[in-house]
Structure formats: C-alpha cells, structure tokens
Short mmCIF file of C-alpha atoms in Angstrom, two decimals:
data_model
loop_
_atom_site.label_atom_id
_atom_site.label_comp_id
_atom_site.label_asym_id
_atom_site.label_seq_id
_atom_site.Cartn_x
_atom_site.Cartn_y
_atom_site.Cartn_z
CA MET A 217 81.56 87.26 22.00
CA ALA A 218 80.92 88.36 25.43
CA LYS A 219 82.52 91.75 25.81
CA LEU A 220 81.29 92.63 29.36
CA VAL A 221 80.94 90.36 32.31
CA MET A 222 80.94 91.47 35.96
CA ALA A 223 80.96 89.92 39.27
CA LEU A 224 79.77 92.41 42.00
CA ARG A 225 80.19 91.80 45.74
CA CYS A 226 77.21 92.59 47.86
CA ILE A 227 76.56 92.31 51.60
CA ASP A 228 74.40 89.13 51.17
CA GLY A 229 76.33 87.62 48.22
CA ILE A 230 77.48 88.23 44.75
CA VAL A 231 75.78 89.36 41.36
CA LEU A 232 76.93 87.85 38.20
CA GLY A 233 76.20 89.47 34.84
CA GLY A 234 77.21 89.31 31.25
CA ASP A 235 76.10 90.36 27.70
CA VAL A 236 74.47 87.58 25.56
CA PRO A 237 72.77 87.38 22.19
CA PHE A 238 69.13 88.18 21.90
CA GLY A 239 66.71 85.37 22.21
CA ASP A 240 66.99 81.94 23.78
CA VAL A 241 70.48 81.08 24.69
CA SER A 242 71.05 77.62 26.22
CA GLU A 243 72.83 77.35 29.52
CA THR A 244 75.87 75.83 27.63
CA GLU A 245 76.20 78.87 25.25
CA GLY A 246 75.63 81.62 27.79
CA VAL A 247 78.24 83.42 29.92
CA ILE A 248 77.23 82.18 33.40
CA ARG A 249 77.69 78.70 34.32
CA PRO A 250 77.06 77.36 37.69
CA LEU A 251 79.63 74.82 38.98
CA SER A 252 77.92 73.95 42.37
CA GLU A 253 75.27 75.41 44.68
CA PHE A 254 77.70 78.34 45.69
CA VAL A 255 80.04 78.51 42.92
CA ALA A 256 79.72 79.64 39.22
CA ILE A 257 82.02 80.58 36.43
CA LEU A 258 81.58 83.56 34.09
CA ILE A 259 82.98 83.31 30.53
CA HIS A 260 84.05 86.41 28.63
CA ASP A 261 85.37 87.24 24.95
CA ASP A 262 85.28 84.11 23.07
CA ARG A 263 81.98 82.61 24.66
CA LEU A 264 81.91 79.47 22.49
CA PHE A 265 85.47 78.52 23.30
CA GLY A 266 85.03 79.27 27.04
CA ASN A 267 81.98 77.14 27.16
CA ARG A 268 83.85 74.23 25.56
CA LEU A 269 86.43 74.53 28.20
CA VAL A 270 83.88 74.68 30.91
CA ASP A 271 82.06 71.67 29.38
CA GLU A 272 85.50 69.62 29.52
CA PHE A 273 86.12 70.83 32.89
CA LEU A 274 82.65 69.62 34.22
CA ALA A 275 83.11 66.39 32.33
CA SER A 276 86.52 65.65 33.99
CA SER A 277 84.60 65.27 37.34
CA PRO A 278 86.55 68.07 39.08
CA LYS A 279 86.35 68.01 43.00
CA LEU A 280 84.09 70.90 43.85
CA ASP A 281 83.50 70.35 47.62
CA VAL A 282 86.90 72.09 48.23
CA PRO A 283 87.88 75.84 48.68
CA ILE A 284 87.28 77.90 45.69
CA GLY A 285 90.87 78.64 45.19
CA GLU A 286 91.47 74.78 44.73
CA ILE A 287 88.61 74.82 42.06
CA ALA A 288 90.11 77.53 40.31
CA GLU A 289 93.56 75.68 40.24
CA GLN A 290 91.86 72.42 38.88
CA ALA A 291 90.17 74.65 36.19
CA HIS A 292 93.58 76.41 35.33
CA ASN A 293 95.35 73.03 34.86
CA LEU A 294 92.57 71.50 32.59
CA PHE A 295 92.12 75.01 30.49
CA ASP A 296 95.82 75.21 30.09
CA SER A 297 96.27 71.63 29.00
CA LYS A 298 93.45 71.95 26.50
CA CYS A 299 95.07 74.85 24.81
CA GLN A 300 98.35 73.03 24.92
CA GLU A 301 96.63 70.22 23.08
CA LEU A 302 95.40 72.58 20.52
CA ALA A 303 98.86 74.00 20.06
CA ASP A 304 100.52 70.52 19.74
CA GLN A 305 97.97 69.72 17.02
CA HIS A 306 98.85 73.12 15.27
CA GLN A 307 95.32 74.14 15.60
CA PRO A 308 94.62 77.87 16.18
CA ILE A 309 93.98 78.86 19.92
CA PRO A 310 91.03 81.17 20.02
CA PHE A 311 92.14 84.37 21.76
CA PRO A 312 90.99 86.28 23.80
CA VAL A 313 89.02 84.06 26.28
CA GLY A 314 88.80 84.26 29.80
CA THR A 315 86.84 83.43 33.00
CA ILE A 316 85.90 84.69 36.47
CA MET A 317 85.30 81.97 38.98
CA GLY A 318 83.61 83.00 42.16
CA GLY A 319 81.10 82.38 44.74
CA ILE A 320 80.74 81.76 48.50
CA ASP A 321 83.56 79.79 49.82
CA VAL A 322 81.49 77.44 51.94
CA ASN A 323 84.35 74.78 51.95
CA GLY A 324 87.11 77.34 52.74
CA THR A 325 87.03 80.93 54.23
CA GLY A 326 83.23 81.14 54.31
CA ASP A 327 83.52 84.49 52.38
CA ILE A 328 83.10 85.65 48.84
CA GLU A 329 85.96 84.73 46.79
CA LEU A 330 86.51 85.91 43.28
CA TYR A 331 89.46 84.55 40.66
CA GLY A 332 90.15 85.65 37.18
CA LEU A 333 91.62 82.96 34.77
CA HIS A 334 92.85 84.41 31.43
CA ILE A 335 94.33 82.82 28.49
CA GLY A 336 96.96 85.58 28.39
CA ASN A 337 98.78 84.23 31.43
CA ARG A 338 97.74 80.63 30.65
CA PHE A 339 94.64 80.74 33.00
CA GLU A 340 96.94 81.20 36.21
CA PRO A 341 94.19 82.04 38.79
CA ARG A 342 94.35 85.57 40.09
CA SER A 343 92.44 86.34 43.30
CA PHE A 344 90.54 89.64 43.43
CA GLY A 345 89.63 91.56 46.52
CA GLY A 346 87.02 93.76 45.03
CA ASN A 347 84.53 93.49 42.18
CA VAL A 348 85.79 91.79 38.83
CA PHE A 349 85.05 92.74 35.37
CA GLY A 350 86.08 90.94 32.31
CA GLY A 351 85.63 91.13 28.44
CA GLU A 352 87.10 93.46 25.87
CA HIS A 353 84.68 96.53 26.69
CA ASN A 354 84.67 96.42 30.56
CA ALA A 355 86.29 99.95 30.96
CA VAL A 356 83.07 101.94 31.34
CA ALA A 357 81.61 99.49 33.86
CA ARG A 358 84.98 99.86 35.89
CA LEU A 359 84.75 103.59 35.75
CA LEU A 360 81.07 103.69 36.97
CA ASP A 361 81.89 101.04 39.47
CA SER A 362 84.72 102.86 41.05
CA LYS A 363 82.27 105.75 41.69
CA ILE A 364 79.19 104.30 42.89
CA HIS A 365 79.65 100.73 44.01
CA THR A 366 79.76 99.95 47.90
CA PHE A 367 79.88 96.50 49.28
CA SER A 368 77.06 97.41 51.74
CA VAL A 369 74.37 96.95 49.15
CA GLY A 370 72.32 93.82 48.72
CA VAL A 371 72.06 91.73 45.70
CA GLY A 372 68.82 93.39 44.59
CA ASN A 373 70.75 96.73 44.30
CA GLY A 374 73.60 94.88 42.86
CA LEU A 375 71.49 93.54 40.07
CA ARG A 376 70.27 97.17 39.20
CA ARG A 377 73.82 98.29 39.18
CA ALA A 378 74.81 95.43 36.89
CA ALA A 379 71.99 96.42 34.38
CA PHE A 380 73.22 100.19 34.75
CA TYR A 381 76.76 99.22 33.86
CA PHE A 382 75.47 97.20 30.88
CA ILE A 383 73.13 99.92 29.63
CA GLU A 384 75.83 102.71 29.90
CA THR A 385 78.34 100.51 28.04
CA ARG A 386 75.90 99.85 25.44
CA SER A 387 75.21 103.71 25.13
CA VAL A 388 78.42 104.09 23.31
CA PRO A 389 77.71 103.21 19.77
CA VAL A 390 81.27 101.75 18.82
CA LEU A 391 81.27 99.35 21.98
CA LYS A 392 79.19 96.56 20.39
CA LEU A 393 77.85 94.52 23.21
CA GLU A 394 75.39 91.75 22.74
CA PRO A 395 71.90 93.08 23.04
CA SER A 396 70.69 91.15 26.06
CA LEU A 397 71.98 90.85 29.70
CA SER A 398 72.11 87.75 31.49
CA LEU A 399 72.14 87.78 35.39
CA ALA A 400 72.44 85.50 38.30
CA THR A 401 72.99 85.88 42.11
CA ILE A 402 74.67 83.62 44.62
CA THR A 403 73.73 84.40 48.21
CA TYR A 404 74.45 82.92 51.62
CA SER A 405 70.70 82.03 51.95
CA SER A 406 69.76 80.67 48.57
CA GLY A 407 72.84 79.75 46.72
CA PHE A 408 73.05 80.09 43.04
CA GLN A 409 69.87 81.43 41.29
CA SER A 410 69.52 82.47 37.85
CA VAL A 411 67.55 85.59 37.03
CA ASP A 412 64.87 84.98 34.33
CA ARG A 413 64.91 86.76 31.06
CA GLU A 414 61.82 88.86 31.67
CA GLN A 415 63.15 89.95 35.07
CA ALA A 416 66.54 90.86 33.53
CA LYS A 417 64.74 92.76 30.91
CA GLN A 418 62.94 94.72 33.66
CA TYR A 419 66.24 95.64 35.38
CA VAL A 420 67.68 96.81 32.10
CA SER A 421 64.37 98.75 31.27
CA GLU A 422 64.90 100.52 34.73
CA ALA A 423 68.58 101.22 34.18
CA SER A 424 67.62 102.88 30.80
CA CYS A 425 65.64 105.47 32.69
CA TRP A 426 68.65 106.39 34.94
CA SER A 427 70.85 106.40 31.70
CA GLU A 428 68.47 109.09 30.47
CA TRP A 429 68.66 111.08 33.58
CA LEU A 430 72.46 110.77 33.82
CA PHE A 431 72.75 112.22 30.14
CA ALA A 432 70.45 115.11 31.10
CA ALA A 433 72.44 115.73 34.33
CA CYS A 434 75.78 115.66 32.62
CA ALA A 435 74.89 118.64 30.42
CA SER A 436 74.85 120.62 33.56
CA ILE A 437 78.56 119.99 34.19
CA PHE A 438 79.79 121.84 31.29
CA SER A 439 76.90 124.46 31.41
CA PRO A 440 79.05 127.55 32.01
CA LEU A 441 80.48 126.67 28.72
CA SER A 442 77.64 124.97 27.02
CA GLY A 443 74.60 127.28 26.72
CA SER A 444 74.13 126.13 23.23
CA LYS A 445 74.20 122.40 24.29
CA THR A 446 71.77 122.90 27.15
CA GLU A 447 69.40 124.75 24.57
CA GLU A 448 69.68 121.90 22.13
CA ARG A 449 68.84 119.29 24.75
CA LYS A 450 65.79 121.20 25.97
CA MET B 253 99.32 101.42 26.17
CA THR B 254 98.18 105.09 26.46
CA LEU B 255 95.38 107.28 25.70
CA ALA B 256 95.83 109.55 22.45
CA MET B 257 93.23 111.79 21.15
CA ALA B 258 92.73 114.39 18.37
CA LEU B 259 89.34 116.13 18.88
CA ARG B 260 87.70 118.43 16.51
CA ALA B 261 86.57 121.96 17.96
CA ILE B 262 84.55 124.51 15.86
CA ASP B 263 87.71 126.64 15.51
CA GLY B 264 90.52 124.16 15.62
CA LEU B 265 92.00 120.72 17.02
CA VAL B 266 92.91 119.72 20.51
CA LEU B 267 95.63 116.90 20.69
CA ALA B 268 96.53 115.28 23.91
CA THR B 269 98.19 112.26 25.39
CA ASP B 270 99.32 110.97 28.63
CA SER B 271 103.03 110.18 29.21
CA ARG B 272 103.18 106.71 30.73
CA ILE B 273 105.14 103.72 29.47
CA THR B 274 104.21 100.34 30.84
CA GLY B 275 106.72 97.54 30.54
CA LYS B 276 107.79 94.46 32.36
CA GLY B 277 109.79 96.44 34.88
CA GLY B 278 106.88 98.61 35.69
CA THR B 279 105.74 101.99 34.49
CA VAL B 280 107.60 105.33 33.83
CA ASP B 281 105.85 108.63 33.47
CA THR B 282 108.41 110.52 31.30
CA SER B 283 107.55 109.33 27.71
CA GLU B 284 107.47 111.95 24.88
CA LYS B 285 104.68 110.86 22.68
CA PHE B 286 104.02 114.22 21.00
CA LEU B 287 106.00 116.44 18.62
CA GLN B 288 105.47 119.43 16.55
CA VAL B 289 106.07 118.73 12.89
CA ASN B 290 105.79 122.27 11.31
CA ARG B 291 103.81 125.45 12.11
CA ASP B 292 100.42 123.76 11.53
CA ILE B 293 100.78 120.21 12.30
CA GLY B 294 101.52 117.81 15.25
CA VAL B 295 102.17 114.05 15.53
CA LEU B 296 101.29 111.72 18.37
CA THR B 297 102.21 108.18 18.91
CA TYR B 298 100.73 105.31 21.18
CA GLY B 299 101.55 101.57 21.70
CA LEU B 300 105.14 100.46 21.64
CA ALA B 301 107.22 103.27 22.83
CA GLN B 302 110.51 103.02 21.26
CA PRO B 303 109.47 102.62 17.62
CA GLY B 304 106.76 105.14 18.23
CA TYR B 305 109.08 107.62 19.43
CA GLU B 306 111.68 106.86 16.62
CA GLY B 307 108.93 107.34 14.03
CA ILE B 308 107.77 110.69 15.06
CA SER B 309 111.31 111.96 15.48
CA GLN B 310 112.31 110.73 12.04
CA LEU B 311 109.17 112.34 10.56
CA VAL B 312 109.96 115.76 12.18
CA LEU B 313 113.59 115.49 10.92
CA GLU B 314 112.69 114.61 7.39
CA VAL B 315 109.99 117.35 7.11
CA ASN B 316 112.64 120.01 8.38
CA GLN B 317 115.34 118.67 6.15
CA ASN B 318 113.15 118.37 2.84
CA GLN B 319 110.95 121.48 3.64
CA TRP B 320 107.82 119.54 3.00
CA ALA B 321 104.92 122.01 3.33
CA HIS B 322 101.72 120.16 1.99
CA PHE B 323 99.71 118.19 4.45
CA SER B 324 99.17 115.37 1.83
CA LYS B 325 102.81 115.07 1.10
CA ILE B 326 103.62 114.91 4.87
CA ALA B 327 100.89 112.46 5.39
CA GLY B 328 102.22 110.17 2.63
CA GLU B 329 105.77 110.36 3.66
CA ALA B 330 104.75 109.56 7.30
CA ALA B 331 103.28 106.24 6.37
CA ARG B 332 106.62 105.31 4.94
CA ILE B 333 108.74 106.63 7.67
CA PHE B 334 106.52 105.07 10.47
CA GLN B 335 106.81 101.56 8.61
CA ILE B 336 110.35 101.82 8.26
CA SER B 337 110.99 102.90 11.84
CA TYR B 338 108.86 99.92 13.02
CA GLU B 339 110.69 97.49 10.73
CA ASN B 340 114.37 98.82 11.93
CA TRP B 341 113.12 98.46 15.64
CA LEU B 342 111.93 94.83 14.85
CA THR B 343 115.17 93.78 13.46
CA LYS B 344 116.97 94.72 16.52
CA GLN B 345 114.53 92.56 18.94
CA LYS B 346 116.35 89.34 19.94
CA GLU B 347 112.73 87.77 21.01
CA LYS B 348 111.03 86.53 17.83
CA ARG B 349 107.32 86.81 18.77
CA PHE B 350 104.36 89.11 17.79
CA HIS B 351 105.03 92.53 19.40
CA GLY B 352 102.19 94.86 20.23
CA VAL B 353 100.58 97.56 18.27
CA VAL B 354 102.08 100.98 17.43
CA GLY B 355 99.97 103.74 16.27
CA PHE B 356 100.31 107.34 15.14
CA ILE B 357 98.12 110.38 14.92
CA LEU B 358 99.10 113.14 12.41
CA ALA B 359 96.89 116.13 12.74
CA GLY B 360 96.84 119.79 11.86
CA TYR B 361 95.57 122.51 9.43
CA ASP B 362 96.02 122.04 5.77
CA ASN B 363 96.58 125.72 4.60
CA LEU B 364 97.85 124.99 1.04
CA GLU B 365 95.27 122.38 -0.33
CA THR B 366 91.84 121.93 1.38
CA ASN B 367 91.97 124.80 3.97
CA GLN B 368 90.45 122.31 6.58
CA PHE B 369 91.62 120.70 9.76
CA ARG B 370 92.72 117.16 8.98
CA ILE B 371 93.36 113.99 11.12
CA MET B 372 95.17 111.07 9.79
CA HIS B 373 95.38 107.60 11.81
CA TYR B 374 98.35 105.05 11.12
CA ASP B 375 98.30 101.90 12.87
CA ILE B 376 100.86 99.03 12.46
CA THR B 377 99.55 95.51 13.81
CA PRO B 378 101.55 92.44 13.44
CA SER B 379 99.61 89.33 12.53
CA PRO B 380 100.52 85.80 11.43
CA GLU B 381 99.97 86.92 7.80
CA GLN B 382 102.07 90.12 8.15
CA PRO B 383 104.75 89.50 10.88
CA LEU B 384 106.31 92.85 10.05
CA GLY B 385 103.07 94.57 10.74
CA GLY B 386 100.89 95.93 8.07
CA LEU B 387 100.44 99.68 8.11
CA SER B 388 97.11 100.92 7.68
CA MET B 389 96.48 104.75 7.12
CA ARG B 390 93.13 106.25 7.33
CA PRO B 391 91.83 109.94 7.19
CA MET B 392 89.62 110.61 10.09
CA PRO B 393 86.51 112.86 9.30
CA GLY B 394 85.54 113.10 13.06
CA ASP B 395 87.30 112.78 16.32
CA LEU B 396 90.11 110.20 16.90
CA LEU B 397 90.67 108.44 20.16
CA ALA B 398 93.22 105.67 20.30
CA ALA B 399 94.69 102.93 22.50
CA GLN B 400 92.85 102.90 26.02
CA TRP B 401 89.90 104.86 24.51
CA HIS B 402 86.87 103.27 25.88
CA ILE B 403 86.33 105.64 28.99
CA ALA B 404 87.14 108.77 27.03
CA ARG B 405 84.61 107.64 24.18
CA TYR B 406 81.87 107.04 26.84
CA LEU B 407 82.36 110.46 28.35
CA LEU B 408 82.61 112.21 24.93
CA THR B 409 79.13 110.89 24.29
CA LYS B 410 77.86 112.49 27.58
CA PHE B 411 79.76 115.79 27.22
CA TYR B 412 80.87 116.47 23.66
CA TYR B 413 78.91 118.84 21.38
CA SER B 414 80.06 120.16 18.04
CA GLU B 415 79.86 123.84 18.79
CA MET B 416 82.72 123.40 21.37
CA THR B 417 85.58 125.95 20.89
CA VAL B 418 89.29 124.87 21.31
CA ASN B 419 89.33 126.43 24.74
CA GLU B 420 86.27 124.48 25.98
CA LEU B 421 87.56 121.31 24.41
CA THR B 422 91.00 121.52 26.13
CA ASP B 423 89.08 121.45 29.33
CA LEU B 424 87.22 118.45 28.23
CA ALA B 425 90.30 116.69 27.06
CA VAL B 426 91.88 117.17 30.42
CA PHE B 427 88.68 115.75 32.03
CA LEU B 428 88.75 112.67 29.82
CA ILE B 429 92.40 111.89 30.47
CA ALA B 430 92.10 112.43 34.10
CA GLU B 431 89.11 110.02 34.48
CA THR B 432 90.77 107.48 32.33
CA MET B 433 93.90 107.81 34.68
CA ALA B 434 91.80 107.06 37.63
CA VAL B 435 90.76 103.49 36.13
CA GLU B 436 93.43 102.47 33.74
CA GLU B 437 96.81 101.89 35.29
CA THR B 438 98.59 101.95 31.90
CA VAL B 439 97.44 105.70 31.44
CA GLY B 440 99.16 108.21 33.66
CA GLY B 441 101.82 110.89 34.24
CA PRO B 442 101.66 114.42 33.04
CA ILE B 443 99.31 115.23 30.36
CA GLN B 444 100.81 116.53 27.05
CA MET B 445 98.48 118.74 25.00
CA ALA B 446 98.47 121.04 21.97
CA ILE B 447 96.00 123.14 20.22
CA VAL B 448 95.93 123.81 16.43
CA THR B 449 94.13 126.79 15.09
CA GLN B 450 93.95 128.48 11.75
CA THR B 451 95.44 131.79 12.98
CA ALA B 452 98.24 130.63 15.51
CA GLY B 453 99.04 127.08 14.18
CA PHE B 454 100.20 124.38 16.55
CA GLN B 455 100.66 125.63 20.12
CA ARG B 456 101.75 123.52 23.04
CA VAL B 457 99.72 123.90 26.09
CA HIS B 458 102.23 124.46 28.86
CA HIS B 459 102.35 121.97 31.76
CA GLN B 460 101.41 124.77 34.30
CA ASP B 461 98.41 125.66 32.43
CA ILE B 462 97.26 122.00 32.29
CA ILE B 463 97.77 121.79 36.26
CA ARG B 464 95.80 125.12 36.60
CA MET B 465 92.91 123.44 34.35
CA LEU B 466 93.09 120.54 36.58
CA GLN B 467 92.77 122.50 39.70
CA SER B 468 90.10 124.88 38.50
CA ARG B 469 87.90 122.23 37.18
CA GLN B 470 87.87 120.05 40.32
CA LYS B 471 84.14 121.04 40.80
CA TRP B 472 83.39 119.37 37.53
CA PHE B 473 84.96 116.00 38.71
CA ALA B 474 83.02 116.47 42.09
CA HIS B 475 79.74 117.35 40.24
CA PHE B 476 80.16 114.17 37.90
CA ASN B 477 80.70 112.00 40.96
CA GLN B 478 77.80 113.58 42.67
CA ILE B 479 75.50 112.79 39.73
CA LEU B 480 76.45 109.17 39.71
CA ARG B 481 75.97 109.12 43.45
CA ASN B 482 72.49 110.51 42.97
CA ILE B 483 71.85 107.46 40.96
CA VAL B 484 72.57 105.19 43.80
CA VAL B 485 70.33 107.07 45.89
CA LYS B 486 67.63 106.80 43.25
CA GLN B 487 67.96 103.09 43.39
#
C-alpha cells in the first residue's frame, strides 16, 4: 500500500514522491509512472491494483499529445470501465485506490496541471490549484505543507521538502508508511527525471536531521509548562 | 467525521471533540457529540452523527433511570445500547448500502472498583460479513484519538509527556484540535471539552474558557509556525 504520495508545485516544475517498499521495486510496481516526457501519474493506497490500471491504460494506446485534462479524462474512462468489468464479474474491487496525474501541460496551458482521480468518485478527474497529496496517511504532510511550502522554490528544495514530509509522517509510530521514498521531478528544462535510490536516501537522511531539530525545538513551545520535559530531553 | 479524544494527564483525563457535522448538503457546526453520564464519567461520539447522538443520549437516560454506578456495568451496558441505537437507525434508512462508521468513547474515573481513570473505545463498522455493523469494544490503556486523528497524533508525539497535568493538557488539546481544523475541512466549529479528576469528577470546560485558551495561546501557534519556517530557511 502506498499511504503517502505527493505532487509539489515549484517554480521550475513539480516534485513527485511516494512511499515504497524497501529494496528494488520495478517501475511497474512503484508509485510514480511516467506517461510521457512531461506527464506522470502517481498511484496511492492499493499500489498493485493502481499499477494494473495504469498498465491497462498504457496498453490502450491513449492519446498523450493532448492537454493533461484530456489525458485525465481518458484515464477516467478506462479506470472506471475496468472497475465496472470487475463488478459485472462479481469480483471484489480493491478499495481504496487513487491516482494523481500531473505534469507540465505542453499541449495545453503550458503551466503545471494536477488532477486527482479516486475510486471513491469513480475516477472523475478533479483539478487542483495547489499541491496535491494522496494516500491514507497524508494529513501530516498537508499540515506541514500548509505552513512551509511556497511555490517560489525550485525542485531541488521541493525534493527536500518531500523527504521532510515523508520522514515526519514516518515519525508517528502508528502511521505505517513503507520504509523508502521514491522521488521524481518534471521540469520545464529536462522533462521527467527519476531520482535514483541513493540520492533519495540522501534527501531522507538530510530530512532526518531537520526532524530531530524540529523535535527539540517543539519542546520549547510548551516550556512554560514543561520544565520536566525539557529536563528529560537534555 | 470529527476529531474525538480522551487524553490521560497525571491527575485526570481531558475529553474533547469538535462540533462539525459533514453531509451531502454541506457542514453544520452545532453537533452535540459529548454528554456527561454521571459524576465521574463522560461519553463522546464520532462518525455518523444521528446514531451517535441517539446512542449517547440513550446511555445517559438508562444510567440515570437504573442508577448504575459501577464503571464496568456502565461500560458493558453501553455496548448493548450503542449497538441497538445503530440498528434502530439503520432500519429507518431508505438507502440500502454500507453506511459509515460510528464510534464512541466512554471515559472517566472508576471510584468503586479499580480506583483508576479508564477509557473505553467502541466502534461499529459495517462490512459485507456484518452489514449491521459489528461492534468492537476495547479498553484503552493509553490515550485515544479517533476519526480524523492523524494530525493530533503527530502533534502529540512532539508535545505530549506523561507528567502533564489536566490544566496543561487542556491547552494541548485545544492546540491539537485547532491545528487539525486548519487542515481538515470535516473538523470544525466550537470545541467541546471536559476534564475528569478524582476530586471534582466530570467538569465541562465552558466555551468562554476555551476561547480564552485559544486567545492566550496564540503565541504557541505562532511559535510552532516559526519553527517550521526556520526549517525552510535551513534548506
């Protein structure tokens, strides 16, 4: 299960990220799937079923040289029909599963466009103006993003923020994310680029330091009440 | 949904919820999700508003009528009452589908049997196997956060410590709910809160006091935001 995926808007493109199992995960089992040079799709919650849907979508030879909204509409039609087929055959439909489709709309507006497609509303595309988060455990990332994200940062900083949201969500023991973070960027200059595992680990490692710093700094907020807590942490 | 919590302080419990109902027609911030059962015990509900409120009202009614005093007796009867309330509500529904979850938190001081603060969690989740919803009932040895709990749990890992007093914990509970409200649109409206202590039993925290807490603790909110912004600067 992919319980946290995110698409962060930056000044020079977007950052895509999501939690994945430890070790080698093939592209078709991961959470980030490129559709074209400037468009990708993120899969959240039931990762395996989501990948099956994306495989079927790519196999159906969709028209990808159109605005992203139209690609999202094609995906909506196919995903919904595949679920309907399962229902007609009285087979269980995995739930929940969702996707975030986004990229640079080179065949449309020329801007960054992001759409959410969720099984809860039969994959009807929903356009988002800000950053988009998916997965069962995305609330902590949304909280942090609401406080710190600005669209004026570059994708380099966006990658660090994605790693920070991931590590902070993982810091809550009951929020059981997969142990690794998969990252990619789509920029105006270079299109889709996957971040290799070692580099992603480096971002997570950096973010762990900020996480520790944040934990220590938070102790000071309740310090008028929490002498013993401050003592304990020293 | 909602955010419902029962937190343990060194000298008592803090119980709190928001007051928002979310439905197809929008949101309403007047829901009563919280009642006093007897001197030492309170009950909260979350999830489906109508069967939730019927469940907690019926519990209070039956406890008063039957003069039940023991926590274990009330906890056991509560399971029966909550299940019946849910089933009664279900039979009135025209739409035959799986409805959402409804949950309850019963919490208070058990002064007759264990002399401990106790928290019970009840949850009714319909499934294909149990369309009427199987009720689960669990004693909670620690804190309990229910429904839209993710942000509150995250903030608790940062700010909670076991030596907190009830007074300190009410401030923290307000902080947790306010931060959740800022992000989750299904959590909102006036905060409903009570404390349970050994000496004074169940005491509702007045709305004006909660407003005062929110106002006087604005510097914490600002400080937390500042800390996070400093991380951005470090990047």
